Amino acid sequence: MNDLNRRAFLAAGAAAAAPLVLPLTAAGASTTAGVRRGRGGPVVISSGNGLRAVIKAMEEIKAGADPVDAVVAGVAIVEDDPDDMSVGYGGLPNEDGVVQLDSSVMHGPSHKAGAVAALENIRNPAQVALKVLRRTDHVLLVGAGALKFAKAHGFKEENLLTEKAREAWLRWKENLNADDDWLNDEQHVDRDARAERAEQLGIPWHYGTIHCAALNAAGDVSACTTTSGLSYKIPGRVGDSPIVGAGMFVDNEVGAAGATGRGEAVIQSCGAFQTVQHMAAGLEPEQACLKTLKWIADHTKRRSLLAASGRPNFNVTMYALRKDGLWGSASMLKGGSFTIHDGTDARRMASPALFE
Ligand code: ASP
């Protein structure tokens, strides 16, 4: 898509008064007209926290691993990291102080998916999701059933709440519980104000997740998303990450897409599925991400989710990898980033933003 088309695309129907940032630094996407072909695989893309994941997944693919095993091995590094408070061990807990994890995995060649939601006490939910994919005729297991299934497959239970995460939760309980996610008919959560108050009090509060997708030299694609979800969520809340078509989707004929950020918005837009469909219709990955984000913006109606300018007040970052090796990402608001390994180098890059 050339700059003129890009501008027209972004301007068409964008929330009226909202300033737009043109994605001039389109990473991996063409700035020339028409659909450009990529150089093929191997390519691995991940969210901004996934630099170690893309390196690991690329090593695995080069050693001959199936891309689905490669992405699950890649994200395990972040699931295991107690300092990443958005995923796996050390993730921030729900309102009751319990860490509940969500994950989904999809294997392009077999078009089979596996997922777990609200899984407790198991640090690598992506590995459990892969077992659901391989060892069941189902797609999604939740809660106690997911835990029972994980234990049957030899996963060890452990307390995932680190001291750091427990202290953060306790400070939230003591200071912010009037700003929880329960709403009455008239109430609107002022998310910006809540995030600001949390920041002033030094309390971590965030959405946070790792997404990773891989393409091998044979043109096969797989993807995975894993998360501890929204901090201090209502117990049992499930985000987009384990929802196939929302937090992640693969069509081996087209490519893969995934999302991080406000899961409710991604579920209500079938974000990853929509992004893959946009690529199937001919859009390059970055443009496919932007089109999904614009759809989300156009369908965001609740006052509590809109800034004064009319744009959404939350962030979502989309990631896309096309079967021919082209890749791209975009965010609703500034601040999103992604990581890429093109077979030679791994690097972290800013995701172009739909809105200033
Ligand atoms: N999408 C995740 C969720 O809503 C969180 C995130 O990616 O930040 O659970």
Coordinates of N, CA and C in Angstrom, one line a residue, residues 72-185:
V72 N 6.2 -22.7 21.5 CA 5.9 -23.1 22.9 C 7.2 -23.1 23.7
A73 N 8.3 -23.5 23.1 CA 9.6 -23.5 23.8 C 10.0 -22.1 24.0
G74 N 9.8 -21.2 23.0 CA 10.2 -19.8 23.1 C 9.5 -19.1 24.2
V75 N 8.1 -19.2 24.3 CA 7.4 -18.5 25.3 C 7.7 -19.0 26.7
A76 N 8.1 -20.3 26.8 CA 8.4 -20.9 28.1 C 9.4 -20.1 28.9
I77 N 10.4 -19.5 28.2 CA 11.4 -18.6 28.8 C 10.8 -17.5 29.6
V78 N 9.7 -16.9 29.0 CA 9.1 -15.8 29.6 C 8.1 -16.3 30.7
E79 N 7.4 -17.4 30.4 CA 6.5 -18.0 31.5 C 7.3 -18.3 32.7
D80 N 8.6 -18.7 32.6 CA 9.4 -19.1 33.7 C 10.0 -17.9 34.5
D81 N 10.0 -16.7 33.8 CA 10.7 -15.6 34.4 C 9.9 -14.9 35.5
P82 N 10.4 -14.9 36.7 CA 9.6 -14.3 37.8 C 9.5 -12.8 37.6
D83 N 10.4 -12.2 36.9 CA 10.4 -10.7 36.7 C 9.5 -10.3 35.6
D84 N 9.0 -11.2 34.8 CA 7.9 -10.7 33.9 C 6.6 -11.0 34.6
M85 N 6.0 -9.9 35.1 CA 4.8 -10.0 35.9 C 3.5 -10.1 35.1
S86 N 3.6 -10.4 33.8 CA 2.4 -10.5 32.9 C 2.2 -11.9 32.4
V87 N 3.0 -12.8 32.8 CA 3.0 -14.2 32.2 C 3.4 -15.2 33.2
G88 N 2.8 -16.3 33.2 CA 3.3 -17.5 34.0 C 3.7 -17.3 35.4
Y89 N 4.8 -17.9 35.8 CA 5.3 -17.8 37.2 C 5.6 -16.3 37.4
G90 N 5.1 -15.8 38.6 CA 5.4 -14.3 38.9 C 4.4 -13.4 38.3
G91 N 3.4 -13.9 37.5 CA 2.4 -13.1 36.9 C 1.5 -12.4 38.0
L92 N 0.9 -11.3 37.8 CA 0.1 -10.6 38.8 C -1.2 -11.4 38.9
P93 N -1.7 -11.5 40.2 CA -2.8 -12.4 40.4 C -4.2 -11.7 40.2
N94 N -5.3 -12.4 40.4 CA -6.6 -11.8 40.3 C -7.0 -11.1 41.6
E95 N -8.2 -10.6 41.6 CA -8.7 -9.9 42.7 C -8.5 -10.6 44.1
D96 N -8.6 -11.9 44.1 CA -8.4 -12.7 45.3 C -6.9 -13.1 45.6
G97 N -6.0 -12.6 44.8 CA -4.6 -12.9 45.0 C -4.2 -14.3 44.5
V98 N -5.0 -14.8 43.5 CA -4.7 -16.1 42.9 C -4.2 -15.9 41.5
V99 N -3.1 -16.5 41.1 CA -2.6 -16.3 39.7 C -3.5 -17.3 38.8
Q100 N -4.2 -16.8 37.8 CA -4.9 -17.6 36.9 C -4.4 -17.4 35.5
L101 N -4.0 -18.4 34.8 CA -3.3 -18.3 33.5 C -4.1 -18.7 32.4
D102 N -3.9 -18.1 31.2 CA -4.7 -18.4 30.0 C -3.7 -18.6 28.9
S103 N -3.9 -19.6 28.0 CA -3.0 -19.7 26.8 C -3.7 -20.5 25.7
S104 N -3.3 -20.2 24.5 CA -3.8 -21.0 23.3 C -2.6 -21.2 22.4
V105 N -2.7 -22.3 21.6 CA -1.7 -22.7 20.7 C -2.4 -23.2 19.4
M106 N -1.8 -22.9 18.2 CA -2.5 -23.4 17.0 C -1.4 -23.9 16.0
H107 N -1.7 -25.1 15.4 CA -0.7 -25.7 14.5 C -1.3 -25.6 13.1
G108 N -0.6 -24.9 12.2 CA -1.1 -24.6 10.9 C -1.4 -25.9 10.1
P109 N -0.4 -26.8 9.9 CA -0.6 -27.9 9.0 C -1.8 -28.8 9.4
S110 N -2.1 -29.0 10.6 CA -3.2 -29.8 11.0 C -4.4 -29.0 11.3
H111 N -4.3 -27.7 11.3 CA -5.4 -26.8 11.7 C -6.0 -27.2 13.0
K112 N -5.2 -27.6 14.0 CA -5.7 -28.1 15.3 C -5.3 -27.0 16.3
A113 N -6.2 -26.7 17.2 CA -5.9 -25.7 18.3 C -6.0 -26.4 19.7
G114 N -5.3 -25.9 20.6 CA -5.5 -26.3 22.0 C -5.4 -25.1 22.9
A115 N -6.2 -25.1 24.0 CA -6.1 -23.9 24.9 C -6.6 -24.3 26.3
V116 N -6.1 -23.5 27.2 CA -6.5 -23.6 28.7 C -6.8 -22.2 29.2
A117 N -7.8 -22.1 30.1 CA -8.2 -20.8 30.6 C -8.4 -20.9 32.1
A118 N -8.0 -19.9 32.8 CA -8.2 -19.8 34.3 C -7.5 -21.0 35.0
L119 N -6.3 -21.3 34.4 CA -5.5 -22.5 35.0 C -4.7 -22.0 36.1
E120 N -4.8 -22.7 37.3 CA -4.0 -22.3 38.5 C -2.9 -23.3 38.7
N121 N -1.8 -22.8 39.3 CA -0.7 -23.6 39.9 C 0.2 -24.3 38.9
I122 N 0.1 -24.0 37.6 CA 0.9 -24.7 36.6 C 1.6 -23.5 35.8
R123 N 3.0 -23.5 35.8 CA 3.6 -22.3 35.3 C 3.7 -22.2 33.8
N124 N 3.5 -23.3 33.1 CA 3.6 -23.2 31.6 C 2.3 -23.6 30.9
P125 N 1.3 -22.7 31.0 CA 0.0 -23.0 30.4 C 0.1 -23.3 28.9
A126 N 1.1 -22.7 28.2 CA 1.2 -23.0 26.8 C 1.5 -24.5 26.5
Q127 N 2.3 -25.0 27.4 CA 2.6 -26.5 27.3 C 1.4 -27.3 27.5
V128 N 0.6 -26.9 28.4 CA -0.7 -27.6 28.7 C -1.6 -27.5 27.5
A129 N -1.7 -26.3 26.9 CA -2.5 -26.0 25.7 C -2.0 -26.9 24.6
L130 N -0.7 -27.1 24.5 CA -0.2 -28.0 23.4 C -0.6 -29.4 23.6
K131 N -0.7 -29.8 24.9 CA -1.2 -31.2 25.2 C -2.6 -31.3 24.8
V132 N -3.4 -30.3 25.1 CA -4.8 -30.3 24.7 C -4.9 -30.5 23.2
L133 N -4.1 -29.8 22.5 CA -4.0 -29.8 21.0 C -3.7 -31.3 20.6
R134 N -2.7 -31.8 21.2 CA -2.2 -33.1 20.7 C -2.9 -34.3 21.3
R135 N -3.4 -34.2 22.6 CA -3.8 -35.4 23.3 C -5.3 -35.4 23.6
T136 N -6.1 -34.5 23.0 CA -7.5 -34.5 23.2 C -8.2 -34.2 21.8
D137 N -9.5 -34.5 21.8 CA -10.3 -34.2 20.7 C -11.0 -32.8 20.9
H138 N -10.6 -32.1 22.0 CA -11.2 -30.8 22.4 C -10.3 -29.7 22.0
V139 N -10.7 -28.5 22.2 CA -9.9 -27.3 22.0 C -9.6 -26.6 23.3
L140 N -10.6 -26.4 24.2 CA -10.4 -25.5 25.3 C -10.8 -26.2 26.6
L141 N -9.9 -26.3 27.6 CA -10.2 -26.8 28.9 C -10.0 -25.6 29.9
V142 N -10.9 -25.5 30.9 CA -10.9 -24.4 31.8 C -10.8 -24.9 33.3
G143 N -10.2 -24.0 34.1 CA -10.3 -24.1 35.6 C -9.8 -25.4 36.1
A144 N -10.7 -26.0 37.0 CA -10.4 -27.3 37.7 C -10.1 -28.4 36.7
G145 N -10.9 -28.4 35.6 CA -10.7 -29.5 34.6 C -9.3 -29.4 33.9
A146 N -8.9 -28.1 33.6 CA -7.6 -27.9 33.0 C -6.5 -28.3 33.9
L147 N -6.7 -28.0 35.2 CA -5.6 -28.4 36.2 C -5.5 -29.9 36.3
K148 N -6.7 -30.6 36.3 CA -6.7 -32.1 36.5 C -6.0 -32.7 35.2
F149 N -6.3 -32.1 34.1 CA -5.8 -32.6 32.8 C -4.2 -32.4 32.8
A150 N -3.8 -31.3 33.3 CA -2.4 -31.0 33.4 C -1.7 -32.0 34.3
K151 N -2.3 -32.2 35.4 CA -1.6 -33.1 36.4 C -1.6 -34.5 35.8
A152 N -2.6 -34.9 35.1 CA -2.6 -36.3 34.5 C -1.5 -36.4 33.5
H153 N -1.1 -35.3 32.9 CA 0.0 -35.3 32.0 C 1.4 -35.0 32.6
G154 N 1.4 -35.0 34.0 CA 2.7 -34.9 34.7 C 3.2 -33.5 35.0
F155 N 2.3 -32.5 34.7 CA 2.7 -31.2 35.1 C 2.7 -31.0 36.6
K156 N 3.6 -30.4 37.2 CA 3.7 -30.2 38.7 C 3.0 -29.0 39.1
E157 N 2.2 -29.1 40.2 CA 1.6 -27.9 40.8 C 2.6 -27.2 41.7
E158 N 2.5 -25.9 41.6 CA 3.3 -25.0 42.5 C 2.6 -23.7 42.7
N159 N 3.1 -23.0 43.8 CA 2.5 -21.7 44.0 C 3.1 -20.7 43.0
L160 N 2.3 -20.1 42.2 CA 2.9 -19.2 41.2 C 3.0 -17.7 41.7
L161 N 2.5 -17.5 42.9 CA 2.5 -16.1 43.4 C 3.8 -15.8 44.0
T162 N 4.6 -15.0 43.4 CA 5.9 -14.6 44.0 C 5.7 -13.6 45.0
E163 N 6.7 -13.4 45.9 CA 6.6 -12.4 46.9 C 6.3 -11.0 46.3
K164 N 7.0 -10.7 45.2 CA 6.9 -9.4 44.6 C 5.4 -9.2 44.1
A165 N 4.9 -10.3 43.5 CA 3.5 -10.1 43.0 C 2.5 -10.1 44.1
R166 N 2.8 -10.8 45.2 CA 1.9 -10.8 46.4 C 1.9 -9.4 47.0
E167 N 3.1 -8.8 47.1 CA 3.1 -7.5 47.7 C 2.4 -6.4 46.8
A168 N 2.6 -6.6 45.5 CA 1.9 -5.7 44.6 C 0.3 -5.8 44.8
W169 N -0.1 -7.0 44.9 CA -1.6 -7.3 45.0 C -2.1 -6.7 46.3
L170 N -1.3 -6.9 47.4 CA -1.7 -6.4 48.7 C -1.8 -4.9 48.7
R171 N -0.8 -4.2 48.0 CA -0.9 -2.7 47.9 C -2.1 -2.3 47.1
W172 N -2.5 -3.1 46.1 CA -3.7 -2.8 45.3 C -4.9 -3.0 46.2
K173 N -5.0 -4.1 46.9 CA -6.1 -4.3 47.8 C -6.3 -3.2 48.8
E174 N -5.2 -2.7 49.3 CA -5.2 -1.7 50.4 C -5.6 -0.3 49.8
N175 N -5.3 -0.1 48.5 CA -5.4 1.3 48.0 C -6.4 1.4 46.9
L176 N -6.6 0.4 46.1 CA -7.4 0.6 44.9 C -8.6 -0.2 44.7
N177 N -9.0 -0.9 45.8 CA -10.2 -1.8 45.6 C -11.5 -1.1 45.3
A178 N -11.5 0.2 45.5 CA -12.7 0.9 45.1 C -12.8 1.1 43.6
D179 N -11.7 0.8 42.9 CA -11.6 0.9 41.5 C -11.5 -0.4 40.8
D180 N -12.2 -1.4 41.3 CA -12.1 -2.7 40.7 C -13.0 -2.8 39.4
D181 N -13.2 -4.0 38.9 CA -13.8 -4.2 37.6 C -15.4 -4.4 37.7
W182 N -15.9 -4.3 38.9 CA -17.4 -4.5 39.1 C -18.0 -3.1 38.7
L183 N -19.1 -3.2 37.9 CA -19.8 -1.9 37.5 C -21.2 -2.0 38.0
N184 N -21.8 -0.8 38.3 CA -23.3 -0.8 38.4 C -23.8 -0.1 37.1
D185 N -25.1 0.1 37.0 CA -25.7 0.6 35.8 C -25.1 1.9 35.3

